[in-house]
Each structure stands twice: as structure tokens, then as C-alpha cells.
PDB file of C-alpha atoms in Angstrom:
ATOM      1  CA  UNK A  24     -47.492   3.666  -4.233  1.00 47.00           C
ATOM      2  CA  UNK A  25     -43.742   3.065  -3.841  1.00 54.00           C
ATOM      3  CA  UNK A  26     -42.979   6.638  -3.907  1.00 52.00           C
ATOM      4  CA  UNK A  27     -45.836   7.994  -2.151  1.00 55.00           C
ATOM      5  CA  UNK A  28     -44.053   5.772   0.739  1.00 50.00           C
ATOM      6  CA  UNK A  29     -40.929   6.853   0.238  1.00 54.00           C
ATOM      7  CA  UNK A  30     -41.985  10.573   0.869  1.00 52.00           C
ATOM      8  CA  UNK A  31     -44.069   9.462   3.795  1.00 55.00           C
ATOM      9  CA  UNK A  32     -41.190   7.929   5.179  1.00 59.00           C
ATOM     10  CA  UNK A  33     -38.763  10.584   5.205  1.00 65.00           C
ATOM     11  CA  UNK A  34     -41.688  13.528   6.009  1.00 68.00           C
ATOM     12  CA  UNK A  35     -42.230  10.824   9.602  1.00 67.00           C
ATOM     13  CA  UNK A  36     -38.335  11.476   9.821  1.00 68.00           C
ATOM     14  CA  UNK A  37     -38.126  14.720   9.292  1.00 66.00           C
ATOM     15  CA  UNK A  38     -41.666  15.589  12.088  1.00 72.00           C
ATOM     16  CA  UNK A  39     -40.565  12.983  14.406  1.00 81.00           C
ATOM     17  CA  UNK A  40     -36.573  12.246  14.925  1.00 81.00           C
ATOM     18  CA  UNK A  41     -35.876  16.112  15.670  1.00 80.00           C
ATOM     19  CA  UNK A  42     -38.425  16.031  18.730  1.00 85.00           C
ATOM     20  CA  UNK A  43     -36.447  13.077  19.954  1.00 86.00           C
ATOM     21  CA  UNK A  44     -34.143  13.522  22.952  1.00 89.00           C
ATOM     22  CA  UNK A  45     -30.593  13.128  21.602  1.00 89.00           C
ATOM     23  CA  UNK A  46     -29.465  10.214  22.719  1.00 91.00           C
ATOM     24  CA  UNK A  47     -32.599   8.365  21.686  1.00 91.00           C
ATOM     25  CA  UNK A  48     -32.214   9.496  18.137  1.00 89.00           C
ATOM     26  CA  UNK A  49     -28.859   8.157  18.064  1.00 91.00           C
ATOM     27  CA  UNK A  50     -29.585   4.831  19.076  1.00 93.00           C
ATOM     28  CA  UNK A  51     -32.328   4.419  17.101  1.00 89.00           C
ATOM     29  CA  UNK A  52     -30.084   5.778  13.830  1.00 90.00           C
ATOM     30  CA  UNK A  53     -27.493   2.671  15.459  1.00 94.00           C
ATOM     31  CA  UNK A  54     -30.249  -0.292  15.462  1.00 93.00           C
ATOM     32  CA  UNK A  55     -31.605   0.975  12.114  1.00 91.00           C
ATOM     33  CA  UNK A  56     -28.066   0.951  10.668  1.00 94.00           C
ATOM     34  CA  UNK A  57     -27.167  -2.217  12.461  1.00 95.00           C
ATOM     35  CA  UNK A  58     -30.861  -4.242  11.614  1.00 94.00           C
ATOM     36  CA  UNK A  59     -29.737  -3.068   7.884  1.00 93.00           C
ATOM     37  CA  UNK A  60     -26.450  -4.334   7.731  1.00 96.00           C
ATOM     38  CA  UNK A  61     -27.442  -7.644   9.316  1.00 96.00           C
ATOM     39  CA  UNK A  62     -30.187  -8.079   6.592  1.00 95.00           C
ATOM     40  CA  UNK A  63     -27.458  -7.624   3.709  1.00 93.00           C
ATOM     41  CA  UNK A  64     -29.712  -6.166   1.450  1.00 93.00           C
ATOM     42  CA  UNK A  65     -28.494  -4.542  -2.237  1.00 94.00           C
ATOM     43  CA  UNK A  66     -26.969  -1.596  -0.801  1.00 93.00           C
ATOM     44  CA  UNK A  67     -25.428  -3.224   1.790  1.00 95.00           C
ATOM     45  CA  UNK A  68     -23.820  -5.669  -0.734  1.00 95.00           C
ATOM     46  CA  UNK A  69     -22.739  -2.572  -2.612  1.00 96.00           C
ATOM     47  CA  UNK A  70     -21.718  -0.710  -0.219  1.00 96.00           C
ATOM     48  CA  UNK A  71     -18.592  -3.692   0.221  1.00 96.00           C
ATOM     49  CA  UNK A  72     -18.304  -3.950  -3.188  1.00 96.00           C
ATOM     50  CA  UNK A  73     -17.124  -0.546  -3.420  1.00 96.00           C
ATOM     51  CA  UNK A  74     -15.412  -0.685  -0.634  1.00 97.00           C
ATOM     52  CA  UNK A  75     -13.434  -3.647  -1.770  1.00 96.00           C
ATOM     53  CA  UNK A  76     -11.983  -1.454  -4.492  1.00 95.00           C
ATOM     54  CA  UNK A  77     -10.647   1.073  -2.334  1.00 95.00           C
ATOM     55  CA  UNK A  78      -8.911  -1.101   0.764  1.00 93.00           C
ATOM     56  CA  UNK A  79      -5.675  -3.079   0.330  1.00 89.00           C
ATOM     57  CA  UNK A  80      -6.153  -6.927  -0.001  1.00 85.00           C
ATOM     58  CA  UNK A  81      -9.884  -6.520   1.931  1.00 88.00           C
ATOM     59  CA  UNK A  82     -10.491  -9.768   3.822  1.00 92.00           C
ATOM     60  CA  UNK A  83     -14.082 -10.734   4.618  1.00 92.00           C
ATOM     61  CA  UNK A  84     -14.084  -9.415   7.583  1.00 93.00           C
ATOM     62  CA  UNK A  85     -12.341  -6.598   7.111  1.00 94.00           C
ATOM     63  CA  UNK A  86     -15.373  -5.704   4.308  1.00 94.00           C
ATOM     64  CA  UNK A  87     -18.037  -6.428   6.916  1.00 94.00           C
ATOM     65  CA  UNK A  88     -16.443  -4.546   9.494  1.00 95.00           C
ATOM     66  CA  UNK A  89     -16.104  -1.331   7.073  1.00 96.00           C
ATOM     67  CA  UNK A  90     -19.239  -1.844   6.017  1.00 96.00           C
ATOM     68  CA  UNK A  91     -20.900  -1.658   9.376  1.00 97.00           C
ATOM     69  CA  UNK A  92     -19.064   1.672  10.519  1.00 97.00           C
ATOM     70  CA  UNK A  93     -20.069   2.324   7.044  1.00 97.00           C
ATOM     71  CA  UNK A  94     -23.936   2.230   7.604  1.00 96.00           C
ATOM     72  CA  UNK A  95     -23.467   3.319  11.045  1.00 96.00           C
ATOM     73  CA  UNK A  96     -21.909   6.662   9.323  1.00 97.00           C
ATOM     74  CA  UNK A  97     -24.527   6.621   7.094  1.00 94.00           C
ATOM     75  CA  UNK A  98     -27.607   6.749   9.753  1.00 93.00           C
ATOM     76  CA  UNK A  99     -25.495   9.141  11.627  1.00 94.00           C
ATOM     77  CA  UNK A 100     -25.702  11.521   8.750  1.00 92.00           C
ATOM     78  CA  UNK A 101     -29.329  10.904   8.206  1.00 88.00           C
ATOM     79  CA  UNK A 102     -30.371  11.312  11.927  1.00 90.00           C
ATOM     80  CA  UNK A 103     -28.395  14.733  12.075  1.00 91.00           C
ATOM     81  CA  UNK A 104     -29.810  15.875   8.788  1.00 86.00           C
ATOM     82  CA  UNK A 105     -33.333  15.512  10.089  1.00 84.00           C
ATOM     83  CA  UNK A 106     -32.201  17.402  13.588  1.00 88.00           C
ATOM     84  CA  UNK A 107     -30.196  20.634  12.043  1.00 87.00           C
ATOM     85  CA  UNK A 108     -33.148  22.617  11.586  1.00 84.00           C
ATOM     86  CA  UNK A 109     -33.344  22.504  15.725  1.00 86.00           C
ATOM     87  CA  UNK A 110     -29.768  23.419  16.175  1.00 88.00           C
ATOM     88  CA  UNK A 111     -28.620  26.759  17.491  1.00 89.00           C
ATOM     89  CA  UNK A 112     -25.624  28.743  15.406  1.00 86.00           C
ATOM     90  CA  UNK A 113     -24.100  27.890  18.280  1.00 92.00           C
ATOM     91  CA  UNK A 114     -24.698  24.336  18.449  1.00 92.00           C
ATOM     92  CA  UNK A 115     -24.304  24.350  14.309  1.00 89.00           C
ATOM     93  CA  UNK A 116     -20.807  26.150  14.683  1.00 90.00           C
ATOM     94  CA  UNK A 117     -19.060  23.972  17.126  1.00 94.00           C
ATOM     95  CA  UNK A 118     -20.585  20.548  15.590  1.00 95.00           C
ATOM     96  CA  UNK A 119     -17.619  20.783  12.849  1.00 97.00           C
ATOM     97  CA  UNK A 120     -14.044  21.749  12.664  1.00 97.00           C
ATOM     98  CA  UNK A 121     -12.665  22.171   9.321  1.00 97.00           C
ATOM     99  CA  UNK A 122      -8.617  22.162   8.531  1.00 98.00           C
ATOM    100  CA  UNK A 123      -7.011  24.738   6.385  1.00 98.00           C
ATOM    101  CA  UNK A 124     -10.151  26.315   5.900  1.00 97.00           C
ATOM    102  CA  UNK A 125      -8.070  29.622   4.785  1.00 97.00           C
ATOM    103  CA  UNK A 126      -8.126  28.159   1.401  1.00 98.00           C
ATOM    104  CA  UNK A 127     -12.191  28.866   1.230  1.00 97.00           C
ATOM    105  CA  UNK A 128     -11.564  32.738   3.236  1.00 97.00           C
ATOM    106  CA  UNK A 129      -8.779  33.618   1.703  1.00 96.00           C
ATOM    107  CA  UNK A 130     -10.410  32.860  -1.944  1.00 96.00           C
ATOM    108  CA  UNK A 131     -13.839  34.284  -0.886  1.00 96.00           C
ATOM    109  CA  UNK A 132     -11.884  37.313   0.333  1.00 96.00           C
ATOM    110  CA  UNK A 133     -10.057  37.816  -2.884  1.00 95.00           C
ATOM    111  CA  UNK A 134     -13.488  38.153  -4.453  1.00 92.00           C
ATOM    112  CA  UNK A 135     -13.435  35.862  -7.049  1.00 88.00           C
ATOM    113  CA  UNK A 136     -15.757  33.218  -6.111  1.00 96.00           C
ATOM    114  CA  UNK A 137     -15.234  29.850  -4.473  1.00 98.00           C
ATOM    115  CA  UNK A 138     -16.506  26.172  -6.128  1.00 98.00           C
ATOM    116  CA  UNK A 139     -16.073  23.962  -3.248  1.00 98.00           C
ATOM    117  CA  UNK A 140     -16.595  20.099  -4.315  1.00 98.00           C
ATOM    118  CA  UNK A 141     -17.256  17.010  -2.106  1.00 97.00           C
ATOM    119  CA  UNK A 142     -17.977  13.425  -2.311  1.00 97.00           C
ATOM    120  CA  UNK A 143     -20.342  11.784  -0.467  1.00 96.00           C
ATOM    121  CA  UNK A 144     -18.495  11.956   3.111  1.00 97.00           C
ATOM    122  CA  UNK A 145     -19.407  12.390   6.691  1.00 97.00           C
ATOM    123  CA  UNK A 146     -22.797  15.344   6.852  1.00 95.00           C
ATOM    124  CA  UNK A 147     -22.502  17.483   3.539  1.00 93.00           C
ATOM    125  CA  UNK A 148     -25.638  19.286   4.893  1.00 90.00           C
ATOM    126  CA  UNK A 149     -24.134  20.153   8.221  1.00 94.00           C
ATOM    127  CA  UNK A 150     -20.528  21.459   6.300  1.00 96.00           C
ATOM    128  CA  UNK A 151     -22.966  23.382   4.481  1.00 94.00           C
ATOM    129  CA  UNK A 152     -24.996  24.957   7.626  1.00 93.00           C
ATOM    130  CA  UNK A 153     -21.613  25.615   9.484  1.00 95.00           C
ATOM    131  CA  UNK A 154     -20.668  27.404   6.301  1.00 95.00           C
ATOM    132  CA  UNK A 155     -24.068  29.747   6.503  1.00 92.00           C
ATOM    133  CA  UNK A 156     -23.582  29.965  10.225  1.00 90.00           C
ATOM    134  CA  UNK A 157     -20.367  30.210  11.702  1.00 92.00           C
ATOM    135  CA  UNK A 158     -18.721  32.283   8.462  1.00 94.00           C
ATOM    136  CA  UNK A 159     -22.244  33.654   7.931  1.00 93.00           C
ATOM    137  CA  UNK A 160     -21.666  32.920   4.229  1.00 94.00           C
ATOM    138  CA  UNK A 161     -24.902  32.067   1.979  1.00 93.00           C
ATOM    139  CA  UNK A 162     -24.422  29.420  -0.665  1.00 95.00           C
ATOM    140  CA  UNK A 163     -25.711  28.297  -3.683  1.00 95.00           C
ATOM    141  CA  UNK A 164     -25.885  24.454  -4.966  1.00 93.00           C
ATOM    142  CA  UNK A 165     -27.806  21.885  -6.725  1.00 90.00           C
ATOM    143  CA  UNK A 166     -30.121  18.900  -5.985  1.00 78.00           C
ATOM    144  CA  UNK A 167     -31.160  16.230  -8.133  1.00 71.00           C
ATOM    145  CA  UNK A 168     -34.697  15.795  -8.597  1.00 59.00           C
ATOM    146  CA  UNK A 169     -35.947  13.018  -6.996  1.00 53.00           C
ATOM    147  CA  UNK A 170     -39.467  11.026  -7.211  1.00 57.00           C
ATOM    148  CA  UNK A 171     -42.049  11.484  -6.194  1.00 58.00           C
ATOM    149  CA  UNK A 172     -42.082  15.342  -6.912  1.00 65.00           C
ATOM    150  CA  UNK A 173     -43.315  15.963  -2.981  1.00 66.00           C
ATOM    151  CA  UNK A 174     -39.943  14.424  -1.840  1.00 64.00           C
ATOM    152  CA  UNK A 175     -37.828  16.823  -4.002  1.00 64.00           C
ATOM    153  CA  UNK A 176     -39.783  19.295  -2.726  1.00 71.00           C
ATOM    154  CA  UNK A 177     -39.218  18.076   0.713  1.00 71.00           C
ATOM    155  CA  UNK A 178     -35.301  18.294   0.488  1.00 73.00           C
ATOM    156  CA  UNK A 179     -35.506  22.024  -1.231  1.00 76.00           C
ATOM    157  CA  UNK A 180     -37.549  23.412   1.591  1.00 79.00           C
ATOM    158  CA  UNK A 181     -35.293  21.153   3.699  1.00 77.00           C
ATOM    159  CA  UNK A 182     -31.868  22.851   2.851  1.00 80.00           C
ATOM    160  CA  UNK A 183     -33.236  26.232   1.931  1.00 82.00           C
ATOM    161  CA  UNK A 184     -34.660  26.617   5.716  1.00 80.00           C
ATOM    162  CA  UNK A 185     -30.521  25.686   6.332  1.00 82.00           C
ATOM    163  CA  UNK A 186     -29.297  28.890   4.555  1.00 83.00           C
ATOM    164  CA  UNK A 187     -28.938  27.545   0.832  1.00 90.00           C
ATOM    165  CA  UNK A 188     -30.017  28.594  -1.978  1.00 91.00           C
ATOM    166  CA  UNK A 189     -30.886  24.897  -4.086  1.00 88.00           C
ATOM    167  CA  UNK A 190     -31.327  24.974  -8.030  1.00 90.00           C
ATOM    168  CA  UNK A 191     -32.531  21.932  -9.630  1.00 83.00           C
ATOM    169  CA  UNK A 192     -30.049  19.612 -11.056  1.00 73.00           C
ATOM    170  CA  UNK A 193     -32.518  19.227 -14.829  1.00 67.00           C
ATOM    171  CA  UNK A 194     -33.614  21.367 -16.874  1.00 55.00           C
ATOM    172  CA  UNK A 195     -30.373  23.265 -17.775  1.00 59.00           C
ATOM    173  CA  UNK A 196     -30.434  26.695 -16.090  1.00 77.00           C
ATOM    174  CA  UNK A 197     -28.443  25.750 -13.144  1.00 88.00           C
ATOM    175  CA  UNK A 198     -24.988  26.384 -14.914  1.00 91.00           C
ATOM    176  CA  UNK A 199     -25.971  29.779 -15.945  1.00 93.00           C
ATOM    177  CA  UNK A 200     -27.283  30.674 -12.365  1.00 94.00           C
ATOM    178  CA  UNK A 201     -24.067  29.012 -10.646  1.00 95.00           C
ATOM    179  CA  UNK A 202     -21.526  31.120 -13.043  1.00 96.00           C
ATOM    180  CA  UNK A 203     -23.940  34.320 -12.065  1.00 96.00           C
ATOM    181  CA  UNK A 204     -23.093  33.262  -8.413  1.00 96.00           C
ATOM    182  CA  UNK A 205     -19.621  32.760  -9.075  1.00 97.00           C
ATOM    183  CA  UNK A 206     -18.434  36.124 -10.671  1.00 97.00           C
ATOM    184  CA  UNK A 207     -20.126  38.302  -8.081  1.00 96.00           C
ATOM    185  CA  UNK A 208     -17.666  36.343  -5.871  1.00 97.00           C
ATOM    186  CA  UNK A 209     -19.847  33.766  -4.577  1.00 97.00           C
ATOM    187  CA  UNK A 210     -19.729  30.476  -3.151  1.00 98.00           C
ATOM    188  CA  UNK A 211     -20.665  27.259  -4.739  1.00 97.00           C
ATOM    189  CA  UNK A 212     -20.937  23.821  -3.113  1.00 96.00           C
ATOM    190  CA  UNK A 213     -21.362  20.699  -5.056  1.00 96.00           C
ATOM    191  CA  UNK A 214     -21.434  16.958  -4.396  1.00 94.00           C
ATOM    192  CA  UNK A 215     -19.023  15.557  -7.407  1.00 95.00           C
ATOM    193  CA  UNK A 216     -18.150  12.270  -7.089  1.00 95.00           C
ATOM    194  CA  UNK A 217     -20.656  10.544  -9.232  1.00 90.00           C
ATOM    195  CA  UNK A 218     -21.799  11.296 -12.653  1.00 86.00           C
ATOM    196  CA  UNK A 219     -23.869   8.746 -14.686  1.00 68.00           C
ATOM    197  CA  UNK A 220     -24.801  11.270 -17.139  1.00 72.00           C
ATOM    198  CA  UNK A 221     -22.727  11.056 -20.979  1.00 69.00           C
ATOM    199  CA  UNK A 222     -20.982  14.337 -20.153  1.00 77.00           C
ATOM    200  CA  UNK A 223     -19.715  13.059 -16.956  1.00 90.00           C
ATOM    201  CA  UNK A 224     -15.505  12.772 -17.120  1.00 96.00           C
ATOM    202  CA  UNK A 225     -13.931   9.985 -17.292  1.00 96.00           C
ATOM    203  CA  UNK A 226     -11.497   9.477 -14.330  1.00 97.00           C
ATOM    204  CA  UNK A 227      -9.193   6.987 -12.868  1.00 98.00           C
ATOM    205  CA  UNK A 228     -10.510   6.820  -9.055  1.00 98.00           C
ATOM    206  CA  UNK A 229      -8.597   3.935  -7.095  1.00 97.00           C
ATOM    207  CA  UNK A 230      -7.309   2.186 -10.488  1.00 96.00           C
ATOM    208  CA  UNK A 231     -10.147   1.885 -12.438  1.00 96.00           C
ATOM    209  CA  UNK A 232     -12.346   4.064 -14.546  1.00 96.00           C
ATOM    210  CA  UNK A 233     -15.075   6.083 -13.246  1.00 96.00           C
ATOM    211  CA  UNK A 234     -17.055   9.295 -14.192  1.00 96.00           C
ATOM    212  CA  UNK A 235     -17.406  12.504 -12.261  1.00 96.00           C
ATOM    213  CA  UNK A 236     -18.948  15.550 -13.523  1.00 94.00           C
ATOM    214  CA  UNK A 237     -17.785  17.965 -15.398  1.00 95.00           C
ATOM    215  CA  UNK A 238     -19.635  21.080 -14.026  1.00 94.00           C
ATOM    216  CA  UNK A 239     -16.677  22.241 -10.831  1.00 97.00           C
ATOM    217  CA  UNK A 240     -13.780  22.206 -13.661  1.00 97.00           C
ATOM    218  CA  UNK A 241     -15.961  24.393 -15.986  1.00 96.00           C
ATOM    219  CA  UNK A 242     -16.965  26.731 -13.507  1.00 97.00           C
ATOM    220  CA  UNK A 243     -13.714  27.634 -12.287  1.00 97.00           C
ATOM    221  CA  UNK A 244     -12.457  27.801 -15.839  1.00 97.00           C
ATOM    222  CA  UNK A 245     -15.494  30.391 -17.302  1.00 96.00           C
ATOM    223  CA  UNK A 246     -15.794  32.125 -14.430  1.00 97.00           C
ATOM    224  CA  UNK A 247     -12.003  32.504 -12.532  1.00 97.00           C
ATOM    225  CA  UNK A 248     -13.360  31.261  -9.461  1.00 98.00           C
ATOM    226  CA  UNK A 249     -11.168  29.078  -6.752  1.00 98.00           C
ATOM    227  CA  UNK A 250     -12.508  25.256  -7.091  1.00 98.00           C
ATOM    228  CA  UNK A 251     -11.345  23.681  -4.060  1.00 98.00           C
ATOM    229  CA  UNK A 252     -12.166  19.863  -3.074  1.00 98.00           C
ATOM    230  CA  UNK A 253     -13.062  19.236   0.147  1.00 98.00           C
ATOM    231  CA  UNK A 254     -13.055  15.900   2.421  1.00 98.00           C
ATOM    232  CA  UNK A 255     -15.477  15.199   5.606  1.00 98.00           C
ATOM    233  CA  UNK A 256     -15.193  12.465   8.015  1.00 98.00           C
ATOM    234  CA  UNK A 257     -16.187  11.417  11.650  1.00 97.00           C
ATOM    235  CA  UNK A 258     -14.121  10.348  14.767  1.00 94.00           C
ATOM    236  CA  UNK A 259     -15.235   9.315  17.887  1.00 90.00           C
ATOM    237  CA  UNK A 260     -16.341  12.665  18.856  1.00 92.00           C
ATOM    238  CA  UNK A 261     -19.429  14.703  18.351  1.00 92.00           C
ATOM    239  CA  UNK A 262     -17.630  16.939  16.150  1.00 96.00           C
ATOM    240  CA  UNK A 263     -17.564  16.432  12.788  1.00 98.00           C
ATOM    241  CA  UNK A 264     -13.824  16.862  10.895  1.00 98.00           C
ATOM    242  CA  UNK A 265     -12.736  18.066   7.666  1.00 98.00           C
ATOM    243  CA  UNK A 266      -9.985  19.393   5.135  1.00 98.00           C
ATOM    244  CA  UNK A 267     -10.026  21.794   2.642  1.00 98.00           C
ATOM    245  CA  UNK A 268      -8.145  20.785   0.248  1.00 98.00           C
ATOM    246  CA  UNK A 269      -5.203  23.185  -1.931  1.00 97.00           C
ATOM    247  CA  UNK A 270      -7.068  24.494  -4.632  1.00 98.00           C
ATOM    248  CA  UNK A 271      -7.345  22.765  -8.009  1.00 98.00           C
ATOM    249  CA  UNK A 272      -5.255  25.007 -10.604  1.00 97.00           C
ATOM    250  CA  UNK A 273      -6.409  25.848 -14.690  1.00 97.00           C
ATOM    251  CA  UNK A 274      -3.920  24.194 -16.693  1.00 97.00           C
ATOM    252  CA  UNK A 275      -1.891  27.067 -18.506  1.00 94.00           C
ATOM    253  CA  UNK A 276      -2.399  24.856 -21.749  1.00 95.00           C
ATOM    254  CA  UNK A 277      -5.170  22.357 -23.997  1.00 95.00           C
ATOM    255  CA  UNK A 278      -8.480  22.974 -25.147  1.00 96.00           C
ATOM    256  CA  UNK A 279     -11.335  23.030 -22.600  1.00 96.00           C
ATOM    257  CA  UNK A 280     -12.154  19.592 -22.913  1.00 95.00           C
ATOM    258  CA  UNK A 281      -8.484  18.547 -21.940  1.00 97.00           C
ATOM    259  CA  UNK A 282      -8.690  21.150 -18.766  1.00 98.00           C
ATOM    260  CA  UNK A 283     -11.680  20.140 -17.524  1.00 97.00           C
ATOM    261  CA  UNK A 284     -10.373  16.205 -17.378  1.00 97.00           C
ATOM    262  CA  UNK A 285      -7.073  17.171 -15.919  1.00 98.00           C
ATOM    263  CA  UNK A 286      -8.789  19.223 -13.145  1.00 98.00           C
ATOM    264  CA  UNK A 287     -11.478  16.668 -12.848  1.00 98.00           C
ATOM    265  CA  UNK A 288      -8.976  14.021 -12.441  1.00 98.00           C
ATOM    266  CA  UNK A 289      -7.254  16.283  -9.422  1.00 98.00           C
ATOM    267  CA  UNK A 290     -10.564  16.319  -7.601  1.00 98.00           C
ATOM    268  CA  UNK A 291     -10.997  12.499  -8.036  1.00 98.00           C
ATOM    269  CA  UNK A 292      -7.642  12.029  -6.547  1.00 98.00           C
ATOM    270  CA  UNK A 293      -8.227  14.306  -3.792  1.00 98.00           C
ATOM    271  CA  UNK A 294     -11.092  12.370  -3.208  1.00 98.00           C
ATOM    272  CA  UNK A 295      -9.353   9.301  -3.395  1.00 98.00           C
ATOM    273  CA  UNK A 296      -7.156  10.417  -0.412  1.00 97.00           C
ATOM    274  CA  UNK A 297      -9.857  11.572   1.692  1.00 97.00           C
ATOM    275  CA  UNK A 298     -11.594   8.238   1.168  1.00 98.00           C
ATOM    276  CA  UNK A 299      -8.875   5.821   1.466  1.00 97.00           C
ATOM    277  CA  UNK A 300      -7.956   7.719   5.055  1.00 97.00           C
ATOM    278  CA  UNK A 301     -11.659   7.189   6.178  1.00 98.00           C
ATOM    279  CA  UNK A 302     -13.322   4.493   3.640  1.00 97.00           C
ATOM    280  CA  UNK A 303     -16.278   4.138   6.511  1.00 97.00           C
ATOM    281  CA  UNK A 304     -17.347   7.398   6.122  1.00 98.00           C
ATOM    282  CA  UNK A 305     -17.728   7.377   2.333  1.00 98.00           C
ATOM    283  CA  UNK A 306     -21.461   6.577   1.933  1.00 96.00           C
ATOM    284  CA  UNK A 307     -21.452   5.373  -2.165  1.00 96.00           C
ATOM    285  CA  UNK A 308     -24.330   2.545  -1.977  1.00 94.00           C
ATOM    286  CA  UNK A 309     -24.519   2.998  -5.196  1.00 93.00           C
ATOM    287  CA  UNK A 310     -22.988   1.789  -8.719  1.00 94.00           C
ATOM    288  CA  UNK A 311     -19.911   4.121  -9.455  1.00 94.00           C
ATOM    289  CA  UNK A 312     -17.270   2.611 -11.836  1.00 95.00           C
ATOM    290  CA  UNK A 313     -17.428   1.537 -15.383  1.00 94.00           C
ATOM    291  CA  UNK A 314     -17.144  -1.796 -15.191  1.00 93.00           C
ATOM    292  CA  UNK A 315     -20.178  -1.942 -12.461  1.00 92.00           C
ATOM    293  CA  UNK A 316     -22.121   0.154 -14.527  1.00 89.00           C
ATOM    294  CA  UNK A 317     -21.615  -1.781 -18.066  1.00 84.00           C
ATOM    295  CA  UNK A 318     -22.380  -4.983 -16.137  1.00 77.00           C
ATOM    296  CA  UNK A 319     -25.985  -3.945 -14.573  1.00 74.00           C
ATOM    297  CA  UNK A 320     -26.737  -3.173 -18.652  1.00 69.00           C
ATOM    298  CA  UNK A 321     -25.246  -6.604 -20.061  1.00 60.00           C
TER     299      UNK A 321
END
């Protein structure tokens, strides 16, 4: 019954926010962030938690303030999502403004394919439709399958009516399809800052240990393809902003276990620097380091 809400929920989003006049929709995404934040529910409360790892000496209010933007950023992601299937390539084009995006031409150019990797920052989903519009670039990436099936299938439809192509994160074909992608010099986009999985690699990620996955590093290393981390973020504008980030390099030595964790680590730390610039844009509501995770088990 739970689920079958759930997907009823986010179908009323999805048929009912994008008729709304703009403005509207984003005051309603502000009073559902703000009637959230003041209820302090679980994800709330985990929301500061994580962000208490990642600001110097938080005070209280300093967490509740973050926290705020924080869910503020979060709605504002959600009431965009559900509107980008309205937007023009015009509208799509100018709604972001990525810096040093030459790193993602110049390596698509070169023919090699490109793995770009994000966390979970500003509007992945309209990086991704600026991508398909303004550089007229199809994509390929992965979604997790969620419950109930009619919500996964929701989100596929969702982000394949964007431009992408979307292979499901179970059932172990995805790899094989992404590496296809990859050496006829195509473009890969995945969201990689949270692995809970026992493949996931170990990283340090603001002092402590965390897991990311493993599947950007071992891309780039089978295939020869560009993995470049990438870091979104809003200002006060309607324009989202970005960085592409230098590109990630294939240690010259080790076995493939001991690349993949040194690359791995450089994406965490590129995250890292992304996030600690613009910590209210980083929407983890969710468990992320070890010592969280080993605690929920105990």
C-alpha cells in the first residue's frame, strides 16, 4: 500500500506541477521544503548529520540554517525535474552554465569516450538534458530500481523522454552495455557518490571512511575513455552552475584493484571540494559513511 502511494505521489507530481504557472510551482516546492524541515523528520535529521561532517566546527544554527537551504535545494531540484519535459532547447540550454566544459568536448572530440561522474548536487537531470540539448549529445546512464516496479518505470520513461538512454542498475548487463558505449566514443553519466553495495571502494571523503563505486574507475581503465568528475550547484539565479572537473588520470602502475581505489579516491576528493564550496546543495538524506552505516546494523 506504501508503495502503491509512493508511485501515486510522484505520477500527481509529474501530471500536475508542470501545468503550474512558474512561480506557483516554486513556492509551493518552498512551503513543501520549509513544512519539511520544520517537522524534523529522519531525513531532515540526516540531512545535518551529514552535513555536520563536512562544515568546520558546525554550530546549531549553522546546521539548521544549511539544512534549510539544503531542503530548499532539494524541492528546487524536484519541482524542475517534474517541469523539464515542458522546457524548450532553448529554455533547457540557457537554464545551466557549466565551467571548463572543454574537458567533456575536447575528450568527446578525441573520440575516445567520456565517463562523466557526479554526486548528488544541484539538478543532475537538467545537466543531463542541457547535455542532449545544447551539445546535442545523447547519453547513456543507469538508474537504480526502485519499488514499486511502476515507479521505476516512471523515472525510465521519465529521463528517456529527456534524451537518455537509462539501463537498469541490477541484473549485471549494464557494465557491458556502458563499455559498448564507451569505445564507440560515447558519453557516460553516472551519479557516484554512494555505494552500499560490497564492491563499493572504500574512500576517505571529509576524514572518515566511506564507499563509492567502483564502476567510473573501471570504465575508464577497460575502455580508455576520459572519466571526468563533475560538480553542480545553485546561486541566486535561475541558472544553474557547474564545473567540470580536470580529468581523473590511470595510474601508470598497481594492479586493477589498486587503480580503481586511487582514481576512486580522486573523484571523492573532487567531490569533497565541490561539496564543501556549496554543502546546501548536496542533497545526501541518506546514510553514507561507515561508521553511520555499521551503527544502523548494531
Amino acid at each position: 500500500m506504501r508503495e502503491k502511494l509512493t508511485d501515486g505521489l510522484y505520477g500527481l507530481g509529474w501530471a500536475t506541477v508542470k501545468k503550474l504557472p512558474e512561480p506557483v510551482a516554486k513556492g509551493l516546492g518552498r512551503r513543501i521544503a520549509d513544512t519539511a524541515w520544520k517537522r524534523r523528520g529522519k531525513s531532515v535529521l540526516r540531512l545535518e548529520a551529514n552535513l555536520a561532517r563536512i562544515v568546520p566546527d558546525p554550530t546549531p544554527a549553522r546546521l539548521q540554517e544549511l539544512s534549510k537551504a539544503g531542503m530548499r535545494s532539494y524541492m528546487r531540484y524536484w519541482m524542475e525535474s517534474f517541469r523539464l519535459p515542458t522546457w524548450s532547447s532553448e529554455r533547457a540550454a540557457n537554464s545551466f552554465d557549466p565551467k571548463d566544459i572543454h574537458y567533456l568536448t575536447d575528450g568527446l572530440a578525441a573520440g575516445k569516450g567520456v565517463v562523466l561522474a557526479l554526486p548528488h548536487m544541484g539538478n543532475w537531470d537538467l545537466a543531463g538534458v542541457w547535455v542532449t540539448r545544447a551539445l546535442g549529445v545523447p547519453f547513456t546512464t543507469v538508474a537504480e530500481r526502485l519499488k514499486p516496479e511502476t515507479l521505476y518505470d516512471r523515472f525510465v520513461a521519465y529521463r528517456e523522454s529527456l534524451g537518455m538512454e537509462v539501463l537498469p542498475h541490477t541484473g549485471g548487463a549494464a557494465f557491458g552495455t556502458l563499455a559498448r558505449r564507451l569505445r564507440a566514443g560515447g558519453l557516460v553519466c553516472l551519479v557516484a557518490d554512494r555505494d552500499l553495495s560490497a564492491s563499493g571502494v572504500e574512500v576517505d571523503f571529509f576524514g572518515e571512511k566511506a564507499r563509492m563505486p567502483a564502476g567510473p574507475a573501471m570504465l575508464a581503465q577497460q575502455t580508455g575513455a576520459l572519466l571526468l568528475p563533475v560538480t553542480l550547484w545553485y546561486d541566486d539565479s535561475d541558472v544553474m552552475q557547474g564545473r567540470v572537473h580536470a580529468p581523473v588520470e590511470v595510474p601508470e602502475s598497481g594492479t586493477r584493484a589498486e587503480k580503481t581505489s586511487v582514481m576512486t579516491q580522486a573523484l571523492a576528493d573532487a567531490f569533497a571540494g565541490g561539496i564543501a564550496d556549496h554543502p546546501e546543495d548536496w542533497h545526501m538524506l541518506q546514510r553514507l559513511w561507515l561508521a553511520d552505516l555499521e551503527a544502523n546494523r548494531s
